[in-house]
Coordinates of C-alpha atoms in Angstrom, one line a residue:
Chain I
M1230 CA 0.0 -0.2 0.0
T1231 CA 1.4 3.3 -1.0
E1232 CA 1.6 5.7 1.9
F1233 CA -0.8 8.6 2.1
S1234 CA 0.8 12.2 1.9
W1235 CA 0.1 15.7 1.6
L1236 CA 1.7 18.6 0.3
A1237 CA 2.0 22.0 2.1
R1238 CA 4.0 24.8 1.0
V1239 CA 5.9 26.9 3.7
Y1240 CA 4.5 30.8 4.0
W1241 CA 5.6 33.5 5.8
E1242 CA 3.0 33.0 8.3
D1243 CA 4.5 29.7 9.3
T1244 CA 8.1 31.4 9.6
D1245 CA 9.6 32.9 12.4
G1246 CA 12.3 35.3 13.4
G1247 CA 14.6 32.8 13.1
G1248 CA 14.0 32.3 9.4
V1249 CA 13.1 28.6 10.1
V1250 CA 9.1 27.2 10.4
Y1251 CA 8.3 27.8 13.9
Y1252 CA 8.0 24.7 16.3
A1253 CA 3.9 25.1 16.7
N1254 CA 3.4 25.3 13.0
Y1255 CA 4.6 21.7 12.4
L1256 CA 1.6 20.5 14.2
K1257 CA -0.8 22.6 12.0
F1258 CA 0.7 20.7 9.0
L1259 CA 0.2 17.3 10.6
E1260 CA -3.2 18.1 11.3
R1261 CA -3.6 19.1 7.4
A1262 CA -2.5 16.1 6.5
R1263 CA -4.9 13.9 8.9
T1264 CA -7.8 16.0 8.0
E1265 CA -6.8 15.2 3.8
W1266 CA -6.6 11.5 4.7
L1267 CA -10.0 11.4 5.8
R1268 CA -11.3 13.2 3.3
A1269 CA -9.4 10.7 1.1
R1270 CA -11.6 8.0 2.6
G1271 CA -15.0 10.5 1.6
L1272 CA -15.1 11.6 5.9
S1273 CA -15.3 15.1 6.0
Q1274 CA -14.7 16.5 10.0
R1275 CA -17.1 18.8 9.6
E1276 CA -19.6 16.5 8.4
I1277 CA -18.5 14.0 11.0
A1278 CA -19.2 17.0 13.7
T1279 CA -22.7 17.5 12.5
A1280 CA -23.9 14.2 11.6
S1281 CA -22.3 12.1 14.3
G1282 CA -21.9 14.4 17.4
I1283 CA -18.2 14.1 17.7
L1284 CA -14.9 15.2 17.3
F1285 CA -11.4 14.0 17.1
T1286 CA -8.9 15.5 19.6
V1287 CA -5.4 15.1 20.1
V1288 CA -4.6 13.5 23.6
D1289 CA -0.5 12.5 23.1
L1290 CA 1.9 14.0 20.7
E1291 CA 5.4 13.4 20.2
I1292 CA 7.4 15.1 17.8
R1293 CA 11.3 15.1 16.6
Y1294 CA 12.4 17.8 14.6
R1295 CA 15.7 16.9 12.6
K1296 CA 16.1 19.7 10.1
A1297 CA 14.4 23.1 9.5
A1298 CA 11.8 24.0 7.0
R1299 CA 11.9 27.4 5.4
L1300 CA 10.2 29.7 3.6
D1301 CA 8.7 28.8 0.1
D1302 CA 9.6 24.7 0.9
E1303 CA 7.5 22.5 -0.4
L1304 CA 7.1 19.9 2.2
R1305 CA 5.3 16.7 2.5
V1306 CA 3.6 15.5 4.9
T1307 CA 2.9 11.7 5.5
C1308 CA 0.1 10.2 7.7
K1309 CA -0.1 6.4 8.7
P1310 CA -2.9 5.1 11.2
R1311 CA -2.2 2.7 14.0
Y1312 CA -4.8 0.8 15.3
E1313 CA -5.5 1.1 19.1
G1314 CA -8.5 0.6 20.2
R1315 CA -12.0 2.2 20.4
V1316 CA -11.9 5.2 21.3
T1317 CA -8.2 6.1 20.4
V1318 CA -5.7 5.8 17.5
W1319 CA -2.3 6.6 16.7
F1320 CA -0.8 8.6 13.5
D1321 CA 2.7 8.1 12.6
Q1322 CA 3.7 11.0 10.4
Q1323 CA 6.7 12.5 8.8
V1324 CA 7.6 15.9 7.2
L1325 CA 9.7 15.7 4.2
R1326 CA 11.4 18.1 1.9
D1327 CA 12.0 16.0 -1.2
D1328 CA 13.6 12.9 0.3
E1329 CA 15.0 14.3 3.5
L1330 CA 13.0 13.8 6.9
L1331 CA 12.5 17.3 8.5
A1332 CA 10.4 16.1 11.4
E1333 CA 8.7 12.8 12.4
A1334 CA 6.0 12.4 14.9
A1335 CA 3.4 10.2 16.6
V1336 CA -0.2 11.7 17.3
R1337 CA -2.6 9.9 19.1
V1338 CA -6.4 10.8 18.7
A1339 CA -9.4 10.3 20.5
C1340 CA -12.8 10.2 19.8
V1341 CA -14.8 12.7 22.1
N1342 CA -18.6 13.5 22.2
A1343 CA -18.7 17.2 20.4
S1344 CA -20.2 19.0 23.4
S1345 CA -18.9 17.2 26.5
F1346 CA -16.0 15.8 25.0
R1347 CA -16.2 13.0 26.9
P1348 CA -14.1 9.9 25.3
T1349 CA -16.9 8.2 23.2
A1350 CA -16.3 4.7 20.8
V1351 CA -15.2 5.8 17.4
P1352 CA -18.4 5.2 14.9
E1353 CA -17.9 2.0 13.3
F1354 CA -17.7 3.7 9.7
I1355 CA -14.4 5.7 10.4
A1356 CA -13.3 2.7 12.7
K1357 CA -13.0 0.6 9.7
E1358 CA -10.8 3.0 7.8
F1359 CA -8.2 2.7 11.0
R1360 CA -7.8 -1.1 11.0
Chain H
M1056 CA -10.9 59.9 30.6
T1057 CA -7.7 58.1 30.3
E1058 CA -7.6 56.0 27.3
F1059 CA -7.8 52.0 28.2
S1060 CA -4.4 50.3 26.8
W1061 CA -3.4 46.5 27.2
L1062 CA -0.1 45.3 26.9
A1063 CA 1.3 42.8 24.4
R1064 CA 5.1 41.1 24.4
V1065 CA 6.1 40.0 21.4
Y1066 CA 7.3 36.5 21.1
W1067 CA 8.3 34.0 18.6
E1068 CA 5.4 33.1 17.5
D1069 CA 3.9 36.6 16.4
T1070 CA 7.7 37.1 14.8
D1071 CA 8.0 36.1 10.6
G1072 CA 11.3 35.3 8.7
G1073 CA 11.9 39.1 7.8
G1074 CA 12.6 39.1 11.7
V1075 CA 9.5 41.4 12.3
V1076 CA 5.9 40.4 13.7
Y1077 CA 3.8 39.1 11.1
Y1078 CA 0.9 41.4 9.8
A1079 CA -2.1 39.1 10.6
N1080 CA -0.1 39.1 13.8
Y1081 CA -1.3 42.7 14.9
L1082 CA -4.9 41.4 14.7
K1083 CA -4.6 39.6 17.5
F1084 CA -2.6 42.1 19.9
L1085 CA -5.9 44.4 18.7
E1086 CA -8.5 41.5 19.1
R1087 CA -6.6 41.0 22.9
A1088 CA -6.7 44.7 23.9
R1089 CA -10.7 44.7 22.8
T1090 CA -11.4 41.9 24.7
E1091 CA -9.4 43.5 27.8
W1092 CA -11.7 46.4 27.2
L1093 CA -14.6 44.2 27.5
R1094 CA -13.4 42.7 30.7
A1095 CA -12.2 45.8 32.1
R1096 CA -16.1 46.7 32.4
G1097 CA -17.0 43.6 34.0
L1098 CA -18.1 41.7 30.5
S1099 CA -16.5 38.8 29.3
Q1100 CA -16.7 36.9 25.7
R1101 CA -17.4 33.7 26.8
E1102 CA -20.4 34.8 29.6
I1103 CA -21.8 37.0 26.6
A1104 CA -21.9 33.9 24.1
T1105 CA -23.5 31.6 26.9
A1106 CA -25.9 33.9 28.5
S1107 CA -27.1 36.1 25.9
G1108 CA -26.1 34.2 22.4
I1109 CA -24.3 36.9 20.7
L1110 CA -21.3 36.9 19.3
F1111 CA -19.2 40.4 18.6
T1112 CA -17.5 39.7 14.7
V1113 CA -15.3 42.0 12.7
V1114 CA -17.2 43.5 9.7
D1115 CA -14.4 45.9 8.5
L1116 CA -11.1 46.7 9.5
E1117 CA -8.6 49.9 8.2
I1118 CA -4.7 49.2 9.3
R1119 CA -1.8 51.2 8.5
Y1120 CA 1.5 49.5 9.7
R1121 CA 3.9 52.4 10.4
K1122 CA 7.3 50.8 12.0
A1123 CA 8.0 47.1 12.8
A1124 CA 7.8 45.5 15.6
R1125 CA 10.1 43.1 17.0
L1126 CA 10.9 40.1 19.3
D1127 CA 11.1 41.0 22.8
D1128 CA 9.1 44.3 22.4
E1129 CA 6.5 45.3 25.1
L1130 CA 3.6 46.6 22.9
R1131 CA 0.9 48.9 24.5
V1132 CA -2.4 48.8 22.7
T1133 CA -5.2 51.2 22.9
C1134 CA -8.9 50.6 22.3
K1135 CA -11.4 53.1 22.5
P1136 CA -14.8 52.8 20.9
R1137 CA -16.9 55.3 18.6
Y1138 CA -20.6 54.8 18.7
E1139 CA -21.8 53.9 15.5
G1140 CA -25.6 52.5 16.1
R1141 CA -28.0 49.6 17.1
V1142 CA -25.7 46.8 15.4
T1143 CA -22.4 47.7 15.3
V1144 CA -19.6 50.1 17.0
W1145 CA -16.3 51.3 15.3
F1146 CA -12.7 50.8 17.8
D1147 CA -10.0 53.0 17.2
Q1148 CA -6.9 51.3 18.1
Q1149 CA -3.0 51.9 18.0
V1150 CA 0.2 50.0 18.6
L1151 CA 2.8 51.4 20.4
R1152 CA 6.1 50.7 21.6
D1153 CA 7.3 53.3 24.2
D1154 CA 5.5 56.7 22.2
E1155 CA 6.2 55.4 19.3
L1156 CA 3.5 54.8 17.1
L1157 CA 3.9 51.2 14.9
A1158 CA 0.4 50.9 13.6
E1159 CA -2.8 52.2 13.8
A1160 CA -6.3 50.7 13.2
A1161 CA -9.9 51.1 12.3
V1162 CA -12.0 48.2 13.3
R1163 CA -16.0 47.8 12.9
V1164 CA -17.7 45.1 15.1
A1165 CA -21.1 44.0 14.6
C1166 CA -23.3 41.8 16.9
V1167 CA -24.4 38.8 15.8
N1168 CA -27.2 35.6 16.7
A1169 CA -23.9 33.3 17.5
S1170 CA -25.9 30.8 16.0
S1171 CA -27.1 32.2 12.8
F1172 CA -24.5 34.9 12.3
R1173 CA -27.4 37.4 11.3
P1174 CA -26.9 40.8 13.0
T1175 CA -28.5 41.9 15.7
A1176 CA -29.0 44.5 18.1
V1177 CA -26.1 44.8 20.8
P1178 CA -27.7 44.3 24.3
E1179 CA -28.6 47.4 26.2
F1180 CA -25.8 46.2 29.2
I1181 CA -23.3 46.2 26.5
A1182 CA -23.9 49.1 24.6
K1183 CA -24.0 51.4 26.9
E1184 CA -20.4 51.2 27.5
F1185 CA -20.0 51.9 23.5
R1186 CA -22.0 55.2 24.2
Chain Q
M1031 CA -6.8 38.7 -18.8
T1032 CA -8.1 36.2 -16.6
E1033 CA -7.7 37.0 -12.8
F1034 CA -5.3 35.3 -10.8
S1035 CA -6.6 33.1 -8.1
W1036 CA -5.2 30.8 -5.3
L1037 CA -7.2 28.0 -3.3
A1038 CA -6.9 27.8 0.1
R1039 CA -8.6 25.4 2.3
V1040 CA -10.0 26.1 5.4
Y1041 CA -8.7 23.6 8.4
W1042 CA -9.2 23.7 12.2
E1043 CA -6.3 25.8 12.7
D1044 CA -7.9 29.0 10.7
T1045 CA -11.2 28.5 12.8
D1046 CA -11.9 29.9 16.3
G1047 CA -14.5 29.3 19.0
G1048 CA -17.2 31.1 17.0
G1049 CA -17.3 28.2 14.3
V1050 CA -15.9 30.3 11.8
V1051 CA -12.7 31.8 10.5
Y1052 CA -10.6 34.1 12.7
Y1053 CA -10.6 37.3 11.0
A1054 CA -7.1 37.6 11.3
N1055 CA -6.6 34.2 9.4
Y1056 CA -8.0 35.8 6.4
L1057 CA -4.9 37.7 6.0
K1058 CA -3.0 34.3 5.8
F1059 CA -5.0 33.6 3.1
L1060 CA -4.6 37.2 1.2
E1061 CA -0.8 36.8 1.5
R1062 CA -0.7 33.1 -0.1
A1063 CA -2.5 34.2 -3.0
R1064 CA 0.0 37.2 -3.2
T1065 CA 3.1 34.9 -3.0
E1066 CA 1.5 32.4 -5.6
W1067 CA 0.7 35.5 -7.9
L1068 CA 4.6 36.0 -7.6
R1069 CA 5.2 32.7 -7.9
A1070 CA 3.5 32.3 -11.2
R1071 CA 5.3 35.0 -12.6
G1072 CA 8.7 33.0 -11.5
L1073 CA 9.3 35.0 -8.9
S1074 CA 10.3 33.3 -5.3
Q1075 CA 10.0 35.5 -2.5
R1076 CA 12.9 33.6 -0.5
E1077 CA 14.7 34.4 -3.9
I1078 CA 14.0 37.8 -3.8
A1079 CA 15.4 38.4 -0.4
T1080 CA 18.3 36.2 -1.2
A1081 CA 19.6 37.9 -4.3
S1082 CA 18.3 41.6 -4.3
G1083 CA 18.2 42.3 -0.4
I1084 CA 14.7 43.4 -0.7
L1085 CA 11.3 42.4 1.2
F1086 CA 7.9 43.2 0.5
T1087 CA 5.9 44.5 3.7
V1088 CA 2.4 45.3 4.1
V1089 CA 2.0 49.4 4.9
D1090 CA -1.8 49.6 4.5
L1091 CA -4.8 47.0 4.8
E1092 CA -8.4 47.5 4.2
I1093 CA -10.7 44.4 4.5
R1094 CA -14.3 44.2 4.4
Y1095 CA -15.9 40.7 5.9
R1096 CA -19.0 39.7 4.5
K1097 CA -20.0 36.4 5.2
A1098 CA -18.2 33.7 7.4
A1099 CA -15.9 30.7 6.1
R1100 CA -16.2 27.7 7.7
L1101 CA -14.0 24.5 8.3
D1102 CA -13.8 22.2 5.1
D1103 CA -14.6 25.2 2.9
E1104 CA -12.9 25.6 -0.2
L1105 CA -11.9 29.1 -0.9
R1106 CA -10.7 31.2 -3.9
V1107 CA -8.4 34.3 -3.2
T1108 CA -7.6 36.6 -6.1
C1109 CA -5.3 39.0 -6.5
K1110 CA -4.9 41.8 -8.7
P1111 CA -2.0 44.5 -9.3
R1112 CA -2.8 48.3 -9.1
Y1113 CA 0.4 50.1 -9.8
E1114 CA 1.2 53.3 -8.0
G1115 CA 4.5 54.2 -8.0
R1116 CA 8.0 53.2 -7.5
V1117 CA 8.1 51.7 -3.7
T1118 CA 4.8 50.6 -3.4
V1119 CA 1.7 48.7 -4.8
W1120 CA -1.6 48.2 -4.4
F1121 CA -3.3 44.6 -4.4
D1122 CA -6.9 44.0 -4.8
Q1123 CA -7.9 40.9 -3.1
Q1124 CA -10.8 38.5 -2.9
V1125 CA -12.0 35.6 -0.8
L1126 CA -14.7 33.5 -2.7
R1127 CA -16.5 30.2 -1.5
D1128 CA -17.9 29.1 -5.2
D1129 CA -19.0 32.6 -6.3
E1130 CA -20.3 34.1 -3.2
L1131 CA -17.5 36.8 -2.1
L1132 CA -16.8 36.1 1.4
A1133 CA -14.3 39.2 1.8
E1134 CA -12.5 42.1 -0.1
A1135 CA -9.4 43.7 0.7
A1136 CA -6.9 46.0 -0.8
V1137 CA -3.5 45.8 0.5
R1138 CA -0.5 48.2 0.0
V1139 CA 2.7 46.6 0.0
A1140 CA 6.0 48.6 0.2
C1141 CA 9.1 47.3 -1.1
V1142 CA 11.9 48.0 1.7
N1143 CA 15.8 46.9 2.6
A1144 CA 15.8 43.8 3.9
S1145 CA 17.8 44.6 6.8
S1146 CA 17.3 48.2 7.5
F1147 CA 13.6 48.2 6.7
R1148 CA 14.0 51.6 4.7
P1149 CA 11.8 51.8 1.6
T1150 CA 13.1 51.4 -1.6
A1151 CA 12.3 51.1 -5.3
V1152 CA 11.0 48.1 -6.6
P1153 CA 13.5 46.3 -8.9
E1154 CA 12.5 46.8 -12.4
F1155 CA 11.9 42.8 -13.1
I1156 CA 9.6 42.7 -10.6
A1157 CA 7.9 46.2 -11.2
K1158 CA 7.1 45.7 -14.7
E1159 CA 4.8 42.6 -13.7
F1160 CA 2.9 45.3 -11.2
R1161 CA 1.8 47.2 -14.2
Chain U
M808 CA 12.8 26.4 45.5
T809 CA 9.7 27.6 44.1
E810 CA 8.5 26.3 40.7
F811 CA 8.6 29.2 38.0
S812 CA 5.2 30.2 36.2
W813 CA 3.5 32.7 33.4
L814 CA 0.2 33.3 33.1
A815 CA -1.5 33.1 29.5
R816 CA -4.9 34.0 29.1
V817 CA -6.8 32.0 26.1
Y818 CA -8.2 34.9 23.6
W819 CA -10.0 34.0 20.2
E820 CA -7.0 33.7 18.6
D821 CA -6.1 30.6 20.9
T822 CA -9.1 28.9 20.1
D823 CA -10.9 26.4 17.1
G824 CA -14.0 25.7 16.0
G825 CA -14.0 23.1 18.4
G826 CA -14.7 25.4 21.2
V827 CA -11.6 24.7 22.8
V828 CA -8.2 25.8 22.7
Y829 CA -6.4 24.5 19.4
Y830 CA -3.7 21.5 19.9
A831 CA -0.6 23.4 18.6
N832 CA -1.2 27.0 20.1
Y833 CA -0.7 25.0 23.7
L834 CA 3.2 25.0 22.1
K835 CA 2.8 29.2 21.7
F836 CA 2.0 28.9 25.4
L837 CA 4.9 26.7 26.6
E838 CA 7.3 28.8 24.6
R839 CA 6.2 32.0 26.3
A840 CA 6.5 30.6 29.8
R841 CA 10.3 29.4 28.6
T842 CA 11.3 32.7 27.3
E843 CA 9.8 34.2 30.6
W844 CA 11.7 31.9 32.5
L845 CA 15.1 33.3 30.4
R846 CA 13.9 36.6 31.0
A847 CA 13.4 36.5 34.5
R848 CA 17.1 35.6 34.7
G849 CA 17.9 38.7 32.7
L850 CA 18.7 37.0 29.4
S851 CA 16.7 38.1 26.4
Q852 CA 16.3 36.3 23.6
R853 CA 16.7 38.9 20.8
E854 CA 20.3 39.8 22.8
I855 CA 21.3 36.2 23.0
A856 CA 20.5 36.1 19.2
T857 CA 22.5 39.6 18.6
A858 CA 25.7 39.3 20.8
S859 CA 25.9 35.7 21.0
G860 CA 25.1 34.5 17.5
I861 CA 23.3 31.6 18.6
L862 CA 19.4 30.4 19.1
F863 CA 17.9 28.2 21.4
T864 CA 15.5 25.3 18.8
V865 CA 13.4 22.8 20.0
V866 CA 14.1 19.5 18.8
D867 CA 12.1 16.7 20.5
L868 CA 8.8 17.6 22.3
E869 CA 6.2 15.1 23.8
I870 CA 2.7 16.7 25.5
R871 CA -0.1 14.9 26.6
Y872 CA -3.4 16.6 26.7
R873 CA -5.5 16.0 29.5
K874 CA -8.1 18.5 29.5
A875 CA -9.2 21.4 27.2
A876 CA -8.7 25.1 28.0
R877 CA -11.3 27.4 26.6
L878 CA -11.9 30.8 25.7
D879 CA -10.9 33.4 28.7
D880 CA -9.5 31.0 31.0
E881 CA -6.3 32.3 32.8
L882 CA -3.5 29.5 32.1
R883 CA -0.5 29.2 34.4
V884 CA 2.4 27.5 32.8
T885 CA 5.5 26.0 34.4
C886 CA 8.7 25.6 33.1
K887 CA 11.4 24.0 35.3
P888 CA 14.7 22.9 33.4
R889 CA 16.6 19.5 33.8
Y890 CA 20.4 19.5 32.8
E891 CA 21.5 17.2 30.2
G892 CA 24.6 18.0 28.5
R893 CA 26.3 20.8 26.6
V894 CA 24.7 21.2 23.5
T895 CA 20.6 20.6 24.9
V896 CA 18.5 20.9 27.8
W897 CA 15.1 19.9 28.7
F898 CA 12.4 21.6 30.3
D899 CA 9.6 19.8 31.9
Q900 CA 5.9 22.1 31.6
Q901 CA 2.6 22.0 32.6
V902 CA -0.3 23.8 32.0
L903 CA -2.4 24.7 34.4
R904 CA -6.0 25.8 35.3
D905 CA -6.4 26.9 38.6
D906 CA -4.8 24.0 40.3
E907 CA -6.0 21.1 37.5
L908 CA -3.7 20.4 35.1
L909 CA -4.4 20.6 31.4
A910 CA -1.5 19.3 29.6
E911 CA 1.9 18.5 30.7
A912 CA 5.0 18.3 28.4
A913 CA 8.7 17.6 28.1
V914 CA 10.6 19.9 25.5
R915 CA 14.2 19.4 24.6
V916 CA 15.8 22.7 23.6
A917 CA 19.3 22.9 21.5
C918 CA 21.7 25.7 21.3
V919 CA 22.5 26.3 17.6
N920 CA 24.4 28.8 15.6
A921 CA 22.2 31.5 14.2
S922 CA 23.1 31.3 10.8
S923 CA 24.4 27.8 10.2
F924 CA 21.6 25.9 12.8
R925 CA 24.2 23.9 13.5
P926 CA 24.8 22.3 17.2
T927 CA 26.6 24.5 19.3
A928 CA 27.5 24.4 23.3
V929 CA 25.2 26.6 25.3
P930 CA 27.7 29.7 26.3
E931 CA 28.2 29.5 30.2
F932 CA 26.3 32.5 31.3
I933 CA 23.1 30.8 30.3
A934 CA 24.5 26.9 30.9
K935 CA 24.7 27.7 34.8
E936 CA 21.1 28.2 34.5
F937 CA 19.9 25.4 33.4
R938 CA 22.1 23.3 36.4

């Protein structure tokens, strides 16, 4: 199976005064790739929230920054689910520039009720994509 | 009457690769000052949204950037309402570093229904602060 | 001449607690479209900064917010230069969802020296694209 | 020794369409607290960059999100260095609302040359604060 990836261009908004992408902004790129991974399976986050009353929320995150991304770089962000259980799923993700690894992350996402934010089982029509 | 102002420190998050505050981020400083102007009158945006079912949303904005703010700068952001009508209010705002004017803005805010986003009259307990 | 436009998808990062795109984040979409307008003419902002020692910085901005953009929306951001003089140029820009106008802006950009931030004439190889 | 902490107010800019603080924005709060921890020791990041030609850059980050922060919350962000070696230092950090733990993080920061981004020893006048 080919790995899912999504392109992200680095704009001024992403950089900081050190001339490189600000460390928090990699998390935006990671989230775009997860959202597009879902969309590629026909799942829109807005529709999920409206129709199923659930949200996905990040509960754990580990990220290793290896090399700095810079203005105008075109980044490729990968996204691979790792099944864990009824409520949570891990995503293994990488940020690459050409074949150079800039950052790698493991992101644990939990399914929660959209109003109470209490953990709840991932609905089956989504869970089957995680396994 | 002394003018209301609120301090904002410039962190890495606010700067861009040019070494100065990114132009969109001044709007965050402006919004913090408006929020604190309200809070100084005993009005919390969250409580307003919950209790009255309304939100304030920016409908017009003019900003002139005169000098660049930089990392570690301590900025003073002013906020002065200018009464307009039942639904909207203008805020005249400045961003200063010591006595140096870095940016000045006029921001027109409208009161809207929190779910429909339709314009609605500002409730009297808030409107009296605008006049 | 067909108008230049650039697509921007709305992600969680762009929205705020009101459920719509945060007002400052439209400025990011506008800047992406200006950057891509330049790139479509073979001009990269990083190369310009490195090779010519200049930066473009926003000096004036007017924006009218008409309708709210929401999570998952695909926005089309236009960008049309309006010639002004040796140092500055206006960009007329719109943010649309399908054919619906969500926001329109006029953004005045000045050419400055990348280290001193003093205004300087736009180099001819760029200026010819503005006329 | 009392633990260092820094207050951060949650504004609209920090929230997302789920009504809570966007996960990447906690990293901004963490970074503010690290910057202020340095400042409390008489060290300004801008002066360090200018005078010593070094920057601090995050190389590893682990964060556990436990409870959601919301609009208007006043957060207390702690910052405690954990000595590691000549080039890197860990910061143990927490984000609290009153006494409730919302998030906890370990952030590994490396000292790098400000232009080459190559790892370099932390200058002694800063290193002594880490031990």
